[in-house]
Each structure stands twice: as C-alpha cells, then as structure tokens.
Tab-separated table of C-alpha atoms and ligand atoms in Angstrom:
chain	number	residue	atom	x	y	z
O	1	MET	CA	20.762	-7.388	-10.560
O	2	THR	CA	21.693	-11.005	-10.029
O	3	GLU	CA	20.209	-14.083	-7.611
O	4	GLN	CA	20.926	-12.871	-4.146
O	5	PRO	CA	19.578	-15.389	-1.677
O	6	ASP	CA	21.732	-14.224	1.760
O	7	VAL	CA	19.607	-10.595	1.767
O	8	ASP	CA	18.859	-9.493	5.113
O	9	TYR	CA	14.603	-7.778	4.475
O	10	GLY	CA	14.675	-6.699	7.888
O	11	PRO	CA	11.324	-5.746	8.317
O	12	LEU	CA	10.276	-6.440	5.590
O	13	LYS	CA	11.195	-10.174	5.885
O	14	ASN	CA	7.209	-11.625	6.994
O	15	LEU	CA	6.451	-10.134	4.364
O	16	ILE	CA	7.556	-12.674	1.776
O	17	GLY	CA	5.096	-14.823	0.040
O	18	ALA	CA	1.054	-15.146	-1.352
O	19	TRP	CA	-1.456	-14.016	1.325
O	20	ALA	CA	-5.423	-14.016	1.331
O	21	GLY	CA	-8.292	-12.773	3.063
O	22	ASP	CA	-11.692	-12.762	2.758
O	23	LYS	CA	-12.743	-9.782	5.258
O	24	GLY	CA	-11.856	-6.754	3.514
O	25	LEU	CA	-13.602	-2.768	3.587
O	26	ASP	CA	-13.617	-0.452	1.581
O	27	VAL	CA	-15.111	3.054	1.833
O	28	ALA	CA	-15.380	4.812	-1.418
O	29	PRO	CA	-16.148	8.271	-2.614
O	30	GLU	CA	-19.698	8.917	-4.753
O	31	PRO	CA	-21.219	12.181	-6.204
O	32	ASP	CA	-23.728	11.872	-2.777
O	33	GLY	CA	-22.174	10.040	-0.608
O	34	THR	CA	-20.240	7.561	0.484
O	35	GLU	CA	-19.793	3.560	-1.258
O	36	HIS	CA	-19.280	0.183	1.441
O	37	ASN	CA	-17.397	-2.522	-0.080
O	38	PRO	CA	-16.675	-5.638	1.297
O	39	TYR	CA	-14.141	-7.243	-0.468
O	40	TYR	CA	-11.741	-9.578	-1.128
O	41	GLU	CA	-8.452	-10.415	-2.283
O	42	THR	CA	-4.367	-12.109	-2.824
O	43	ILE	CA	-1.426	-9.894	-2.299
O	44	ILE	CA	2.034	-11.691	-3.956
O	45	PHE	CA	5.191	-10.461	-2.403
O	46	SER	CA	8.520	-11.056	-3.905
O	47	ALA	CA	12.584	-10.877	-3.500
O	48	VAL	CA	13.948	-9.139	-5.594
O	49	GLY	CA	17.134	-8.361	-3.811
O	50	GLU	CA	19.431	-6.125	-2.642
O	51	VAL	CA	19.298	-2.439	-5.270
O	52	SER	CA	22.654	-0.169	-4.468
O	53	ASN	CA	21.970	3.809	-5.930
O	54	ALA	CA	24.523	5.983	-5.985
O	55	GLU	CA	27.534	3.406	-4.938
O	56	SER	CA	26.552	3.960	-1.413
O	57	GLN	CA	22.592	3.031	-0.580
O	58	LEU	CA	21.486	-0.485	-0.370
O	59	LEU	CA	18.177	-1.388	-0.946
O	60	ALA	CA	16.689	-4.513	0.137
O	61	THR	CA	13.717	-5.420	-2.402
O	62	ILE	CA	10.601	-6.464	-2.713
O	63	HIS	CA	7.976	-6.283	-5.341
O	64	TYR	CA	4.249	-7.265	-4.976
O	65	ARG	CA	1.107	-7.675	-6.529
O	66	GLN	CA	-2.441	-7.067	-5.599
O	67	ILE	CA	-5.903	-7.831	-6.808
O	68	VAL	CA	-8.781	-6.970	-5.004
O	69	LYS	CA	-12.253	-8.418	-6.044
O	70	ARG	CA	-16.066	-6.708	-5.316
O	71	LYS	CA	-17.906	-9.867	-2.952
O	72	SER	CA	-21.569	-8.132	-4.680
O	73	ASP	CA	-20.435	-9.233	-8.325
O	74	ASP	CA	-16.882	-10.879	-8.070
O	75	LYS	CA	-15.123	-8.048	-10.135
O	76	VAL	CA	-12.085	-7.071	-9.395
O	77	PHE	CA	-12.843	-3.283	-8.469
O	78	HIS	CA	-8.651	-2.193	-7.218
O	79	ASP	CA	-5.486	-3.761	-8.935
O	80	GLU	CA	-2.711	-2.318	-6.849
O	81	THR	CA	1.133	-2.530	-7.809
O	82	GLY	CA	4.454	-2.055	-6.250
O	83	TYR	CA	8.213	-1.981	-4.159
O	84	TRP	CA	8.076	-2.312	-0.817
O	85	MET	CA	11.824	-1.157	0.445
O	86	TRP	CA	14.162	-1.197	3.263
O	87	ASP	CA	16.780	1.233	3.973
O	88	ALA	CA	18.871	-0.946	6.795
O	89	GLU	CA	21.392	1.846	7.292
O	90	ALA	CA	18.781	5.314	7.352
O	91	ARG	CA	16.409	2.480	8.876
O	92	VAL	CA	13.903	4.096	6.261
O	93	ILE	CA	11.461	1.796	4.788
O	94	MET	CA	9.946	2.785	1.343
O	95	HIS	CA	7.034	2.215	-0.583
O	96	SER	CA	6.029	3.327	-4.220
O	97	PHE	CA	3.320	1.947	-6.514
O	98	THR	CA	1.042	2.985	-8.965
O	99	ILE	CA	-2.825	2.270	-9.092
O	100	PRO	CA	-4.788	1.941	-13.047
O	101	ARG	CA	-6.402	4.943	-12.234
O	102	ALA	CA	-2.448	7.348	-12.920
O	103	VAL	CA	-1.736	7.804	-9.717
O	104	CYS	CA	1.505	7.141	-8.366
O	105	VAL	CA	2.788	7.328	-4.560
O	106	LEU	CA	6.268	6.796	-3.082
O	107	ALA	CA	5.009	6.458	0.812
O	108	GLY	CA	8.144	6.427	3.514
O	109	GLY	CA	8.447	5.830	7.336
O	110	THR	CA	11.368	4.927	9.796
O	111	TYR	CA	11.445	1.446	11.779
O	112	ASN	CA	12.773	1.404	14.502
O	113	GLY	CA	11.326	-2.190	15.739
O	114	GLU	CA	7.682	-1.178	15.729
O	115	THR	CA	5.760	-4.674	16.907
O	116	ASP	CA	1.259	-4.324	17.481
O	117	SER	CA	-0.023	-6.087	20.412
O	118	ASP	CA	0.455	-9.543	19.731
O	119	GLY	CA	4.365	-9.587	18.590
O	120	SER	CA	4.087	-9.039	14.714
O	121	ILE	CA	5.691	-5.847	12.606
O	122	LEU	CA	4.310	-2.484	12.463
O	123	LEU	CA	5.172	-1.188	9.523
O	124	THR	CA	3.814	3.027	8.216
O	125	VAL	CA	4.050	4.985	5.659
O	126	SER	CA	2.759	8.048	4.745
O	127	ALA	CA	2.624	11.017	1.462
O	128	GLY	CA	1.269	14.102	0.687
O	129	LEU	CA	1.139	16.921	-1.242
O	130	ASP	CA	1.846	19.233	1.716
O	131	ASP	CA	5.432	16.418	2.248
O	132	GLU	CA	8.625	16.932	1.304
O	133	ASN	CA	10.383	13.495	1.106
O	134	TRP	CA	6.961	11.641	0.497
O	135	GLN	CA	4.600	12.539	-2.725
O	136	ILE	CA	1.769	11.992	-4.856
O	137	VAL	CA	2.147	11.960	-9.453
O	138	GLN	CA	-1.103	12.452	-10.140
O	139	SER	CA	-2.348	13.128	-14.058
O	140	PRO	CA	-3.714	16.097	-14.589
O	141	PHE	CA	-7.015	14.627	-14.689
O	142	MET	CA	-7.078	13.939	-11.700
O	143	ARG	CA	-5.147	16.463	-9.877
O	144	LYS	CA	-8.251	18.912	-11.121
O	145	GLN	CA	-11.382	16.294	-10.390
O	146	ALA	CA	-10.136	13.387	-7.977
O	147	ARG	CA	-7.006	14.565	-6.317
O	148	THR	CA	-5.515	12.777	-3.626
O	149	THR	CA	-4.119	15.035	-0.843
O	150	GLU	CA	-2.617	12.284	0.838
O	151	PHE	CA	-1.901	8.645	2.043
O	152	ARG	CA	-1.572	6.739	5.653
O	153	HIS	CA	-1.018	2.598	5.060
O	154	ARG	CA	0.024	1.156	7.959
O	155	VAL	CA	0.213	-3.062	7.945
O	156	THR	CA	1.139	-5.464	10.224
O	157	ALA	CA	2.841	-8.637	9.506
O	158	GLY	CA	3.518	-11.890	11.591
O	159	ALA	CA	4.717	-15.355	10.382
O	160	ASN	CA	1.566	-16.468	9.086
O	161	ARG	CA	-1.085	-13.572	9.435
O	162	LEU	CA	-0.656	-10.316	7.691
O	163	SER	CA	-3.550	-6.953	7.952
O	164	TYR	CA	-3.538	-3.365	7.121
O	165	SER	CA	-5.510	-0.113	7.377
O	166	GLU	CA	-5.164	2.963	4.429
O	167	THR	CA	-6.227	6.089	4.667
O	168	THR	CA	-6.637	7.478	1.208
O	169	THR	CA	-7.520	11.116	1.376
O	170	VAL	CA	-9.177	12.781	-1.381
O	171	ASP	CA	-10.231	16.079	-2.681
O	172	ILE	CA	-13.205	14.994	-4.822
O	173	TYR	CA	-17.047	16.093	-5.976
O	174	GLY	CA	-15.944	19.525	-3.893
O	175	LYS	CA	-15.357	17.768	-0.352
O	176	ILE	CA	-11.939	16.524	0.927
O	177	PHE	CA	-13.038	12.374	1.402
O	178	GLU	CA	-11.802	9.842	3.773
O	179	HIS	CA	-11.171	6.463	0.827
O	180	THR	CA	-10.343	3.446	3.373
O	181	ASP	CA	-9.946	0.433	3.119
O	182	ARG	CA	-8.720	-2.999	5.463
O	183	ASN	CA	-8.021	-5.752	5.751
O	184	GLU	CA	-6.361	-9.537	7.082
O	185	LEU	CA	-5.140	-12.172	5.007
O	186	ILE	CA	-3.628	-15.602	6.003
O	187	ARG	CA	-0.291	-16.380	4.729
O	188	GLN	CA	-1.204	-18.640	1.328
F	1	HEM	C1	-7.965	-2.518	-1.368
F	1	HEM	C2	-7.720	-0.790	-1.596
F	1	HEM	C3	-8.856	0.371	-2.412
F	1	HEM	C4	-9.772	0.448	-3.169
F	1	HEM	C5	-10.671	-1.026	-3.639
F	1	HEM	C6	-10.524	0.598	-3.710
F	1	HEM	C7	-11.059	0.946	-4.087
F	1	HEM	C8	-11.946	1.986	-4.623
F	1	HEM	C9	-13.296	2.557	-5.215
F	1	HEM	C10	-14.426	1.308	-5.558
F	1	HEM	C11	-13.740	3.859	-6.085
F	1	HEM	C12	-15.241	4.473	-5.926
F	1	HEM	C13	-15.105	3.927	-7.950
F	1	HEM	C14	-15.916	4.601	-8.929
F	1	HEM	O1	-17.327	4.727	-7.815
F	1	HEM	O2	-15.683	4.572	-9.482
F	1	HEM	C15	-12.657	4.452	-5.792
F	1	HEM	C16	-12.292	5.419	-6.083
F	1	HEM	C17	-11.135	6.402	-5.074
F	1	HEM	N1	-9.371	6.255	-4.929
F	1	HEM	FE1	-9.960	3.820	-4.693
F	1	HEM	N2	-9.197	2.129	-4.034
F	1	HEM	C18	-8.550	1.190	-3.053
F	1	HEM	C19	-6.877	2.043	-2.235
F	1	HEM	C20	-6.703	3.803	-3.248
F	1	HEM	C21	-6.079	3.487	-2.713
F	1	HEM	C22	-4.316	2.662	-2.487
F	1	HEM	C23	-5.764	5.299	-4.092
F	1	HEM	C24	-4.037	6.197	-4.111
F	1	HEM	C25	-3.484	6.615	-3.524
F	1	HEM	C26	-6.719	5.307	-4.427
F	1	HEM	C27	-7.340	6.268	-5.056
F	1	HEM	C28	-8.766	6.598	-5.294
F	1	HEM	C29	-9.761	7.622	-5.801
F	1	HEM	C30	-8.295	8.904	-6.062
F	1	HEM	C31	-10.291	7.690	-6.083
F	1	HEM	C32	-10.839	9.183	-6.694
F	1	HEM	C33	-11.694	8.713	-8.273
F	1	HEM	C34	-13.154	7.616	-8.190
F	1	HEM	O3	-14.060	7.152	-6.920
F	1	HEM	O4	-14.042	8.133	-9.349
F	1	HEM	N3	-7.939	4.166	-4.589
F	1	HEM	N4	-11.008	3.696	-5.066
C-alpha cells in the first residue's frame, strides 16, 4: 500500500479521526450475577488506504484502537484494536478486531444508505458461531469456560458525534449472558 489520498471510504468516512466519550455503560458477567461499570474511553480511527484482494476485491480500510477506563478507578479494563473495511462493489461492511482475552471477531453486514433518526450514518454488523460468513475465533480455554457465541454491533456516525451499542453473547458460569456496552463520543 502507498499513500492514497483519494480513497473513498463510503459509509466509514465519518469514523476517521479521534473520539472521546464519558457516558459509557458496561454490563458484564460475574459468577454470582452481573456487574455494571460506568466508563469513559478514547477511540482513534486512522485511514489505512485501499487494499486489493485477488486482484478483484477492493477494500477501503480504516484501523482503530479503543481504550476504555472504568470510572470507579480510572484503570483500563478493555483494550481493543482492529479494522473497519468497506467493499463498495458488494456494499459490504466488515469489522475485524481482537481483544486481549484471546478472542477475535470478523463481523459483517451490508450498507445501503441506512441513517439514524438524526441523519447520522448507521452501521450494523454481526458475527456468530452459527453464521456461515462472519465468525468468532477464540482460545481453547475461552471456548470451554467463557465462549462467545454471538456479537452484534450498531454504530451511528455523524460529523461530530459517534455512538455505539454492542452485545456480546457469552456462555459463562453455566448460563448465557448478554454482555453489553454502549457509549456516545464527541470528535476531538
Ligand atoms: C467497551 C467494551 C467492553 C468492556 C468495557 C468490557 C468489559 C468487560 C468486563 C468488565 C468483563 C468482566 C471481566 C471480569 O469480571 O473479570 C468482561 C468479560 C468478557 N468480555 Fe468484555 N468488555 C467489552 C467488550 C467486549 C467485546 C467486544 C467482547 C468480544 C467480542 C468481549 C468479550 C468478553 C468475554 C468473552 C468476557 C468473559 C470473560 C470473563 O468474564 O471472565 N467484551 N468484559
């Protein structure tokens, strides 16, 4: 890849830049129930350029790094990195990422001009162990003890505001837990 100033990032364009938000709420599993963690975070999305696959598929690609801190102790409790990709010809969005629990996700969805009620671009992607296209890879330990079975992610991106809500379904402590995270961020 070389410097590519003219790449069309399609519906991902608004993501590019630095964002911060302090209205986060995490709902996470505990052996005896549920923990609720208010949080704040930064996400930096950087334009990577256009990638070509098999000389035929073109992906406009954005890299991101998300750092999330608990309000109660200001410590990082979620660190995530990955890519968002846009295949304009197929109108497919892909979101690949990894977290340091030995879990990797490749989620996908289509985009056909969807917007939120305020006109922001609306991106939705999902992955699941039963999905033939969009998958989750996890370590043998996590598969046995804290298996992620599904991931759903909804992002709205406007010029200066970004919000998301995501649900990670985890089979843990003998039950199926809906681990959720949401936040609203402002462009920095
Ligand atoms: C803002 C985003 C997120 C935050 C703040 C967050 C936070 C947490 C917290 C606090 C726990 C409980 C850990 C513990 O008690 O030791 C947890 C568990 C877990 N998270 Fe997340 N998480 C986020 C996103 C994700 C995503 C995107 C995935 C995967 C797709 C994921 C997968 C898991 C799994 C598999 C567990 C179970 C492990 C355990 O509880 O021991 N999380 N997360």
